[in-house]
């Protein structure tokens, strides 16, 4: 029986980050696909409070929440660092991951799924958040500099998932307004390691693109 | 010139936990009190995105967000550990910190400043979170075991600020001793810990700040009776007092 298991949904950007981190460290793991409408006993036991994926199970112990899992992976296994080694740069990475996960994702999804006046309000806020990211990525190939970092992976849904969800619903991250984010998205999605580990577009399109 | 500075707010639990962490490590620092109604260029320069306190300045470099700051302090300076060393225990500590920050504190704080049905809903939400914490603290002196750890710091609002605020606004039956005996015991242990006791804002001083904030609510209501009526029927999300400045 495998010592390391990941419980996830194939289409989740959060699960993708965990799988990529384990692969970066060369860790063999068993992947278990969960059904959002029929969550397994294992998932409910491992994450009784939030009942969400991803879950990492290592030697029978469950670790939950994507960034917490990534930090655990980084401390447990040798290999290329997931977070910067320098304390100040680590603090900056944690800051940006928080910003992306708590501010950007939240406002983006609300901008997509709400309607009317509320939608306009969330769109405005989402655009402000994108402007902050646009500023941060200026002059850099990746958020991590020359190399891909945990912050780039945190923003994976902006590069890959969001264009699909928002397609046909609205234009939020336009190339005119956000040329640097567009350029970064292209670098990120075409990075050889990332490209091999994103769910293929031919299965993503029917899942996410509006009819 | 000190190489470590803290920009903070005297009454803020988030500022206090940063100061406690620095003191635990024996780090000398300069403290700069921020007027949150009139934010200084220093704060705006060092936390341009969120414009909030606390901010730690170390050799001129800013670190923001209290939990990010605490992890930074733990990594940079020797001394008693703020987070556990074992990777799994660290992961569990981070889990509880996030849970307290996301699921417990917001509904507890908002319940203090809301009314009627909205308040009841927030109370229920807060209690759901507190039930998990109650279970977690069972059989332990502090969340960090025998010593104060990052989870105790994360929950400092629950131990000290919340009871005073709830009492002041007349909020009842959210965190009772009957329903949460272990959390009650922990709050008492935490607040009477020699180190914590010396580093909490005094109760009267905190109440004075609550009074001045409460006065602005009353004035706000009088100035706009229409707003007062709409406030009673609408969600208090539009209510300015909702947001707390520090994080």
Short mmCIF file of C-alpha atoms in Angstrom, two decimals:
data_model
loop_
_atom_site.label_atom_id
_atom_site.label_comp_id
_atom_site.label_asym_id
_atom_site.label_seq_id
_atom_site.Cartn_x
_atom_site.Cartn_y
_atom_site.Cartn_z
CA UNK A 1 0.00 0.00 0.00
CA UNK A 2 1.31 3.42 -0.94
CA UNK A 3 2.60 5.58 1.90
CA UNK A 4 1.43 8.75 0.17
CA UNK A 5 -2.06 9.35 -1.14
CA UNK A 6 -3.72 12.40 -2.64
CA UNK A 7 -7.50 12.73 -2.63
CA UNK A 8 -8.73 15.13 -5.29
CA UNK A 9 -10.86 16.17 -8.23
CA UNK A 10 -9.10 15.97 -11.61
CA UNK A 11 -10.31 19.45 -12.59
CA UNK A 12 -9.26 21.26 -9.41
CA UNK A 13 -6.46 23.85 -9.62
CA UNK A 14 -5.72 23.22 -5.93
CA UNK A 15 -5.24 19.50 -6.46
CA UNK A 16 -3.01 20.27 -9.48
CA UNK A 17 -0.70 22.31 -7.22
CA UNK A 18 -0.32 19.45 -4.74
CA UNK A 19 0.38 16.87 -7.46
CA UNK A 20 2.97 19.16 -9.05
CA UNK A 21 4.71 19.72 -5.71
CA UNK A 22 4.98 15.97 -5.05
CA UNK A 23 6.32 15.37 -8.56
CA UNK A 24 8.87 18.17 -8.11
CA UNK A 25 10.17 16.33 -5.07
CA UNK A 26 10.11 12.99 -6.89
CA UNK A 27 7.62 11.51 -4.41
CA UNK A 28 5.60 8.51 -5.56
CA UNK A 29 1.97 8.74 -4.61
CA UNK A 30 -1.37 7.14 -5.18
CA UNK A 31 -4.02 9.45 -6.58
CA UNK A 32 -7.64 8.86 -5.55
CA UNK A 33 -10.34 10.59 -7.58
CA UNK A 34 -13.21 11.82 -5.40
CA UNK A 35 -16.80 12.36 -6.47
CA UNK A 36 -18.10 15.76 -5.36
CA UNK A 37 -21.63 14.39 -5.13
CA UNK A 38 -20.62 11.25 -3.19
CA UNK A 39 -17.62 11.98 -1.03
CA UNK A 40 -15.80 8.89 0.20
CA UNK A 41 -15.55 7.74 3.81
CA UNK A 42 -11.82 8.31 3.57
CA UNK A 43 -12.30 11.97 2.60
CA UNK A 44 -14.91 12.60 5.29
CA UNK A 45 -12.69 10.99 7.93
CA UNK A 46 -9.55 12.78 6.77
CA UNK A 47 -11.11 16.22 6.49
CA UNK A 48 -14.14 16.11 8.79
CA UNK A 49 -14.32 19.88 9.31
CA UNK A 50 -14.17 21.16 5.73
CA UNK A 51 -14.85 17.92 3.78
CA UNK A 52 -12.82 19.29 0.85
CA UNK A 53 -10.03 18.28 -1.48
CA UNK A 54 -7.09 18.21 -1.79
CA UNK A 55 -6.12 15.96 1.10
CA UNK A 56 -2.63 14.53 1.47
CA UNK A 57 -2.39 11.32 3.47
CA UNK A 58 1.13 10.45 4.58
CA UNK A 59 1.70 7.34 6.69
CA UNK A 60 -1.96 7.44 7.66
CA UNK A 61 -1.92 11.10 8.76
CA UNK A 62 -4.09 13.58 6.89
CA UNK A 63 -2.95 17.07 5.96
CA UNK A 64 -5.50 19.44 4.44
CA UNK A 65 -5.65 22.86 2.72
CA UNK A 66 -3.46 23.41 -0.28
CA UNK A 67 -0.83 25.82 1.04
CA UNK A 68 -0.51 23.87 4.30
CA UNK A 69 0.02 20.70 2.24
CA UNK A 70 2.67 22.42 0.10
CA UNK A 71 4.57 23.63 3.18
CA UNK A 72 4.39 20.09 4.63
CA UNK A 73 5.73 18.57 1.40
CA UNK A 74 8.55 21.11 1.38
CA UNK A 75 9.60 20.24 4.93
CA UNK A 76 9.22 16.51 4.65
CA UNK A 77 11.00 15.64 1.42
CA UNK A 78 14.36 16.61 -0.06
CA UNK A 79 14.53 18.06 -3.54
CA UNK A 80 13.97 21.43 -5.24
CA UNK A 81 12.49 23.92 -2.75
CA UNK A 82 8.81 24.74 -3.13
CA UNK A 83 9.09 27.90 -1.04
CA UNK A 84 12.14 30.19 -1.06
CA UNK A 85 14.76 29.33 1.56
CA UNK A 86 15.39 32.93 2.64
CA UNK A 87 12.96 33.95 5.46
CA UNK A 88 12.09 37.32 3.91
CA UNK A 89 11.39 35.84 0.49
CA UNK A 90 9.37 33.08 2.15
CA UNK A 91 7.30 35.72 3.93
CA UNK A 92 6.74 37.51 0.60
CA UNK A 93 5.73 34.23 -1.07
CA UNK A 94 3.25 33.50 1.74
CA UNK A 95 1.87 37.03 1.40
CA UNK A 96 1.29 36.69 -2.34
CA UNK A 97 -0.25 33.23 -2.05
CA UNK A 98 -2.67 34.59 0.58
CA UNK A 99 -3.50 37.55 -1.65
CA UNK A 100 -4.15 35.36 -4.67
CA UNK A 101 -6.11 32.69 -2.79
CA UNK A 102 -8.13 34.98 -0.53
CA UNK A 103 -8.65 38.12 -2.59
CA UNK A 104 -8.25 37.26 -6.26
CA UNK A 105 -9.99 33.89 -6.44
CA UNK A 106 -12.88 35.04 -4.28
CA UNK A 107 -13.59 38.21 -6.25
CA UNK A 108 -13.07 36.50 -9.63
CA UNK A 109 -15.57 33.76 -8.91
CA UNK A 110 -18.15 36.22 -7.57
CA UNK A 111 -17.66 38.40 -10.65
CA UNK A 112 -18.42 35.34 -12.79
CA UNK A 113 -21.36 33.93 -10.94
CA UNK A 114 -23.29 36.92 -9.58
CA UNK A 115 -25.58 39.12 -11.68
CA UNK A 116 -26.64 42.74 -12.05
CA UNK A 117 -25.37 45.43 -9.71
CA UNK A 118 -23.63 42.92 -7.46
CA UNK A 119 -21.71 41.51 -10.39
CA UNK A 120 -20.53 44.98 -11.38
CA UNK A 121 -19.27 45.59 -7.86
CA UNK A 122 -17.30 42.31 -7.83
CA UNK A 123 -15.95 42.93 -11.32
CA UNK A 124 -14.55 46.29 -10.19
CA UNK A 125 -12.90 44.69 -7.20
CA UNK A 126 -11.53 41.81 -9.28
CA UNK A 127 -10.00 44.31 -11.72
CA UNK A 128 -8.31 46.19 -8.85
CA UNK A 129 -6.80 42.91 -7.65
CA UNK A 130 -5.60 42.06 -11.16
CA UNK A 131 -3.96 45.47 -11.39
CA UNK A 132 -1.99 44.66 -8.27
CA UNK A 133 -0.83 41.37 -9.80
CA UNK A 134 -0.12 43.08 -13.12
CA UNK A 135 2.21 45.44 -11.27
CA UNK A 136 3.89 42.63 -9.41
CA UNK A 137 4.66 40.59 -12.54
CA UNK A 138 6.03 43.56 -14.55
CA UNK A 139 9.61 42.94 -15.64
CA UNK A 140 9.56 39.35 -14.39
CA UNK A 141 9.14 36.14 -16.33
CA UNK A 142 7.45 34.41 -13.39
CA UNK A 143 6.26 35.64 -10.00
CA UNK A 144 9.27 33.72 -8.69
CA UNK A 145 11.63 35.62 -11.02
CA UNK A 146 13.44 33.48 -13.60
CA UNK A 147 12.13 30.28 -12.09
CA UNK A 148 8.58 29.15 -11.44
CA UNK A 149 7.62 29.41 -7.76
CA UNK A 150 4.83 28.58 -5.35
CA UNK A 151 3.23 31.96 -6.16
CA UNK A 152 3.02 31.08 -9.87
CA UNK A 153 1.32 27.81 -8.94
CA UNK A 154 -1.08 29.69 -6.63
CA UNK A 155 -2.10 31.79 -9.62
CA UNK A 156 -2.57 28.72 -11.85
CA UNK A 157 -6.31 29.24 -12.04
CA UNK A 158 -5.80 32.72 -13.51
CA UNK A 159 -3.57 31.29 -16.23
CA UNK A 160 -5.57 28.20 -17.09
CA UNK A 161 -8.98 27.85 -15.43
CA UNK A 162 -10.37 31.36 -15.38
CA UNK A 163 -10.19 32.01 -19.14
CA UNK A 164 -12.44 28.96 -19.59
CA UNK A 165 -14.96 29.91 -16.91
CA UNK A 166 -15.25 33.51 -17.98
CA UNK A 167 -15.24 32.74 -21.72
CA UNK A 168 -18.48 33.92 -23.25
CA UNK A 169 -19.59 35.38 -19.93
CA UNK A 170 -17.37 38.40 -19.88
CA UNK A 171 -13.95 39.72 -20.65
CA UNK A 172 -12.24 40.44 -17.39
CA UNK A 173 -8.54 39.89 -17.94
CA UNK A 174 -8.06 41.50 -21.34
CA UNK A 175 -4.69 41.62 -23.03
CA UNK A 176 -4.96 45.39 -23.48
CA UNK A 177 -5.50 46.07 -19.82
CA UNK A 178 -3.23 43.35 -18.46
CA UNK A 179 -0.44 42.68 -20.99
CA UNK A 180 2.02 41.44 -18.36
CA UNK A 181 -0.46 38.98 -16.83
CA UNK A 182 -1.24 37.67 -20.32
CA UNK A 183 2.44 37.22 -21.07
CA UNK A 184 2.96 35.47 -17.72
CA UNK A 185 -0.05 33.16 -18.34
CA UNK A 186 1.46 32.05 -21.60
CA UNK A 187 4.88 31.38 -20.03
CA UNK A 188 3.28 29.50 -17.16
CA UNK A 189 1.04 27.26 -19.26
CA UNK A 190 3.86 26.46 -21.67
CA UNK A 191 6.45 25.66 -19.03
CA UNK A 192 7.38 22.01 -19.77
CA UNK A 193 6.76 20.82 -16.23
CA UNK A 194 3.41 22.62 -15.93
CA UNK A 195 2.21 21.60 -19.38
CA UNK A 196 2.65 17.91 -18.50
CA UNK A 197 0.65 18.31 -15.32
CA UNK A 198 -2.36 20.39 -16.22
CA UNK A 199 -5.59 18.55 -16.98
CA UNK A 200 -5.84 18.38 -20.80
CA UNK A 201 -7.81 21.11 -22.53
CA UNK A 202 -9.99 18.63 -24.47
CA UNK A 203 -11.59 17.43 -21.20
CA UNK A 204 -11.54 20.87 -19.55
CA UNK A 205 -13.53 22.58 -22.29
CA UNK A 206 -16.70 20.46 -21.98
CA UNK A 207 -16.45 20.74 -18.19
CA UNK A 208 -16.03 24.50 -17.87
CA UNK A 209 -16.91 26.34 -21.03
CA UNK A 210 -20.42 27.80 -20.98
CA UNK A 211 -22.72 26.14 -23.52
CA UNK B 1 18.42 53.18 15.01
CA UNK B 2 16.66 49.92 15.89
CA UNK B 3 16.70 47.41 13.11
CA UNK B 4 13.29 46.09 14.14
CA UNK B 5 10.15 48.20 14.16
CA UNK B 6 6.49 47.38 14.65
CA UNK B 7 3.79 49.63 13.25
CA UNK B 8 0.63 48.82 15.12
CA UNK B 9 -2.51 49.79 16.90
CA UNK B 10 -2.58 49.74 20.71
CA UNK B 11 -5.92 48.01 21.03
CA UNK B 12 -5.38 45.45 18.27
CA UNK B 13 -5.07 41.73 19.10
CA UNK B 14 -3.10 41.29 15.88
CA UNK B 15 -0.53 43.90 16.89
CA UNK B 16 -0.26 42.43 20.39
CA UNK B 17 0.50 38.93 19.14
CA UNK B 18 3.37 40.25 17.05
CA UNK B 19 4.79 42.14 20.01
CA UNK B 20 4.42 39.08 22.23
CA UNK B 21 6.26 36.93 19.71
CA UNK B 22 9.16 39.41 19.53
CA UNK B 23 9.35 39.64 23.30
CA UNK B 24 9.29 35.85 23.63
CA UNK B 25 12.36 35.76 21.38
CA UNK B 26 14.01 38.56 23.35
CA UNK B 27 14.09 40.86 20.30
CA UNK B 28 14.36 44.60 20.94
CA UNK B 29 12.17 46.75 18.72
CA UNK B 30 10.75 50.23 18.26
CA UNK B 31 7.00 50.49 18.45
CA UNK B 32 5.15 53.02 16.29
CA UNK B 33 1.48 53.68 17.13
CA UNK B 34 -0.63 54.18 14.03
CA UNK B 35 -3.71 56.41 13.88
CA UNK B 36 -6.03 54.24 11.80
CA UNK B 37 -8.30 57.20 10.98
CA UNK B 38 -5.36 59.08 9.54
CA UNK B 39 -2.90 56.56 8.16
CA UNK B 40 0.72 57.60 8.02
CA UNK B 41 2.87 57.71 4.88
CA UNK B 42 5.08 55.10 6.60
CA UNK B 43 2.21 52.60 6.83
CA UNK B 44 0.96 53.32 3.32
CA UNK B 45 4.48 52.93 1.96
CA UNK B 46 5.10 49.61 3.68
CA UNK B 47 1.68 48.03 3.28
CA UNK B 48 0.36 49.65 0.11
CA UNK B 49 -1.95 46.79 -0.82
CA UNK B 50 -3.87 46.25 2.43
CA UNK B 51 -2.93 49.47 4.30
CA UNK B 52 -3.35 47.62 7.61
CA UNK B 53 -1.48 47.01 10.83
CA UNK B 54 0.54 45.26 12.11
CA UNK B 55 3.61 45.75 9.95
CA UNK B 56 7.02 44.42 10.98
CA UNK B 57 10.00 46.31 9.60
CA UNK B 58 13.26 44.36 9.78
CA UNK B 59 16.29 46.19 8.43
CA UNK B 60 13.90 48.35 6.44
CA UNK B 61 12.08 45.40 4.83
CA UNK B 62 8.35 45.19 5.58
CA UNK B 63 6.53 41.99 6.47
CA UNK B 64 2.75 42.19 6.77
CA UNK B 65 -0.16 40.01 7.98
CA UNK B 66 0.18 38.85 11.53
CA UNK B 67 0.54 35.11 10.90
CA UNK B 68 3.09 35.68 8.12
CA UNK B 69 4.95 37.93 10.57
CA UNK B 70 4.87 35.29 13.34
CA UNK B 71 6.29 32.62 11.03
CA UNK B 72 9.00 35.08 9.95
CA UNK B 73 9.91 35.87 13.57
CA UNK B 74 10.11 32.15 14.35
CA UNK B 75 12.43 31.52 11.40
CA UNK B 76 14.73 34.48 11.92
CA UNK B 77 15.34 34.57 15.68
CA UNK B 78 16.45 31.91 18.17
CA UNK B 79 14.45 31.36 21.32
CA UNK B 80 11.28 29.53 22.37
CA UNK B 81 9.56 28.03 19.32
CA UNK B 82 6.37 29.70 18.11
CA UNK B 83 5.52 26.83 15.77
CA UNK B 84 6.18 23.13 16.46
CA UNK B 85 9.28 21.64 14.81
CA UNK B 86 7.68 18.42 13.55
CA UNK B 87 6.25 18.91 10.02
CA UNK B 88 2.93 17.23 10.79
CA UNK B 89 2.46 19.21 14.02
CA UNK B 90 3.33 22.41 12.12
CA UNK B 91 0.72 21.55 9.50
CA UNK B 92 -1.88 21.00 12.24
CA UNK B 93 -0.94 24.31 13.92
CA UNK B 94 -1.31 26.16 10.60
CA UNK B 95 -4.66 24.45 10.05
CA UNK B 96 -6.02 25.67 13.39
CA UNK B 97 -4.65 29.18 12.88
CA UNK B 98 -6.50 29.43 9.57
CA UNK B 99 -9.64 27.92 11.07
CA UNK B 100 -9.67 30.44 13.93
CA UNK B 101 -8.96 33.38 11.60
CA UNK B 102 -11.50 32.39 8.94
CA UNK B 103 -14.29 30.60 10.79
CA UNK B 104 -14.31 31.75 14.41
CA UNK B 105 -13.21 35.36 14.73
CA UNK B 106 -15.19 37.00 11.89
CA UNK B 107 -18.64 35.80 13.01
CA UNK B 108 -17.78 36.47 16.68
CA UNK B 109 -16.75 40.06 15.93
CA UNK B 110 -19.62 40.72 13.54
CA UNK B 111 -22.14 39.30 16.04
CA UNK B 112 -21.05 42.00 18.51
CA UNK B 113 -22.05 44.74 16.08
CA UNK B 114 -25.22 43.36 14.54
CA UNK B 115 -28.82 43.01 15.66
CA UNK B 116 -31.84 40.73 15.46
CA UNK B 117 -31.94 37.84 13.04
CA UNK B 118 -28.57 38.65 11.56
CA UNK B 119 -27.00 38.48 14.99
CA UNK B 120 -28.63 35.13 15.77
CA UNK B 121 -27.33 33.73 12.51
CA UNK B 122 -23.80 34.96 13.26
CA UNK B 123 -23.96 33.54 16.78
CA UNK B 124 -24.87 30.11 15.40
CA UNK B 125 -22.05 30.30 12.88
CA UNK B 126 -19.56 31.29 15.58
CA UNK B 127 -20.69 28.49 17.86
CA UNK B 128 -20.14 25.90 15.13
CA UNK B 129 -16.53 27.03 14.91
CA UNK B 130 -16.07 27.18 18.67
CA UNK B 131 -17.32 23.59 19.05
CA UNK B 132 -14.38 22.34 17.02
CA UNK B 133 -11.98 24.44 19.10
CA UNK B 134 -13.54 23.14 22.31
CA UNK B 135 -12.73 19.63 21.18
CA UNK B 136 -9.21 20.55 20.18
CA UNK B 137 -8.28 22.11 23.53
CA UNK B 138 -9.67 19.21 25.60
CA UNK B 139 -6.93 17.70 27.77
CA UNK B 140 -4.42 20.41 26.83
CA UNK B 141 -3.34 23.34 28.92
CA UNK B 142 -2.69 25.55 25.90
CA UNK B 143 -3.14 24.92 22.18
CA UNK B 144 0.65 24.81 22.03
CA UNK B 145 0.78 22.15 24.80
CA UNK B 146 2.66 23.34 27.85
CA UNK B 147 3.82 26.52 26.19
CA UNK B 148 2.14 29.31 24.28
CA UNK B 149 2.24 28.62 20.56
CA UNK B 150 1.02 30.15 17.35
CA UNK B 151 -2.51 28.77 17.77
CA UNK B 152 -2.83 30.39 21.21
CA UNK B 153 -1.70 33.66 19.63
CA UNK B 154 -4.22 33.21 16.81
CA UNK B 155 -7.00 32.77 19.36
CA UNK B 156 -6.01 35.69 21.61
CA UNK B 157 -9.07 37.65 20.48
CA UNK B 158 -11.30 34.84 21.73
CA UNK B 159 -9.57 34.75 25.14
CA UNK B 160 -9.42 38.47 25.91
CA UNK B 161 -10.93 40.91 23.46
CA UNK B 162 -14.14 39.05 22.74
CA UNK B 163 -15.44 38.70 26.35
CA UNK B 164 -14.86 42.42 26.97
CA UNK B 165 -16.51 43.45 23.70
CA UNK B 166 -19.46 41.08 24.15
CA UNK B 167 -20.02 42.34 27.66
CA UNK B 168 -19.85 45.95 26.52
CA UNK B 169 -22.42 45.56 23.73
CA UNK B 170 -24.63 43.23 25.77
CA UNK B 171 -24.14 40.18 23.56
CA UNK B 172 -25.15 37.11 25.48
CA UNK B 173 -24.93 33.35 25.19
CA UNK B 174 -22.31 33.04 22.51
CA UNK B 175 -19.40 31.57 24.44
CA UNK B 176 -20.76 30.38 27.78
CA UNK B 177 -18.88 28.35 30.36
CA UNK B 178 -21.61 25.67 30.27
CA UNK B 179 -21.31 25.10 26.57
CA UNK B 180 -17.55 25.60 26.25
CA UNK B 181 -15.93 24.64 29.59
CA UNK B 182 -12.55 23.75 28.07
CA UNK B 183 -12.29 26.93 26.03
CA UNK B 184 -13.27 28.93 29.12
CA UNK B 185 -10.51 27.23 31.11
CA UNK B 186 -8.01 27.80 28.29
CA UNK B 187 -8.95 31.50 28.05
CA UNK B 188 -8.32 31.86 31.75
CA UNK B 189 -4.97 29.99 31.55
CA UNK B 190 -3.93 32.06 28.55
CA UNK B 191 -4.82 35.45 30.03
CA UNK B 192 -3.21 34.70 33.37
CA UNK B 193 0.01 33.33 31.85
CA UNK B 194 2.73 35.58 33.30
CA UNK B 195 4.00 36.59 29.91
CA UNK B 196 0.60 37.31 28.33
CA UNK B 197 -0.76 39.18 31.36
CA UNK B 198 1.94 41.86 31.06
CA UNK B 199 1.30 42.36 27.37
CA UNK B 200 -2.44 42.79 27.05
CA UNK B 201 -4.03 46.25 26.72
CA UNK B 202 -5.76 47.18 29.99
CA UNK B 203 -9.48 46.55 30.06
CA UNK B 204 -10.51 50.14 30.85
CA UNK B 205 -8.41 51.49 28.00
CA UNK B 206 -9.96 49.04 25.57
CA UNK B 207 -13.48 49.84 26.78
CA UNK B 208 -12.76 53.57 26.24
CA UNK B 209 -11.97 52.78 22.61
CA UNK B 210 -15.14 50.72 22.28
CA UNK B 211 -17.12 53.64 23.76
CA UNK B 212 -15.78 56.10 21.23
CA UNK B 213 -16.53 53.65 18.42
CA UNK B 214 -20.03 53.09 19.83
CA UNK B 215 -20.57 56.85 19.99
CA UNK B 216 -19.87 57.06 16.26
CA UNK B 217 -22.47 54.37 15.64
CA UNK B 218 -25.09 56.36 17.58
CA UNK B 219 -24.16 59.59 15.77
CA UNK B 220 -24.25 57.76 12.44
CA UNK B 221 -27.73 56.53 13.22
CA UNK B 222 -29.04 59.96 14.27
CA UNK B 223 -27.58 61.71 11.25
CA UNK B 224 -29.46 59.47 8.98
CA UNK B 225 -32.72 58.05 10.21
CA UNK B 226 -33.26 56.48 6.83
CA UNK B 227 -29.97 54.67 7.15
CA UNK B 228 -30.99 53.56 10.62
CA UNK B 229 -34.19 52.03 9.32
CA UNK B 230 -32.46 50.40 6.38
CA UNK B 231 -29.76 49.12 8.68
CA UNK B 232 -32.35 47.29 10.71
CA UNK B 233 -33.79 45.56 7.69
CA UNK B 234 -30.71 45.09 5.55
CA UNK B 235 -27.65 43.00 6.12
CA UNK B 236 -25.11 44.86 8.25
CA UNK B 237 -22.49 44.33 5.55
CA UNK B 238 -22.81 47.99 4.63
CA UNK B 239 -22.29 48.95 8.24
CA UNK B 240 -18.96 50.76 8.57
CA UNK B 241 -18.06 49.39 11.99
CA UNK B 242 -18.06 45.86 10.57
CA UNK B 243 -14.57 45.98 9.20
CA UNK B 244 -11.82 45.83 11.72
CA UNK B 245 -8.76 47.62 10.58
CA UNK B 246 -6.07 45.38 11.86
CA UNK B 247 -5.02 41.98 10.71
#
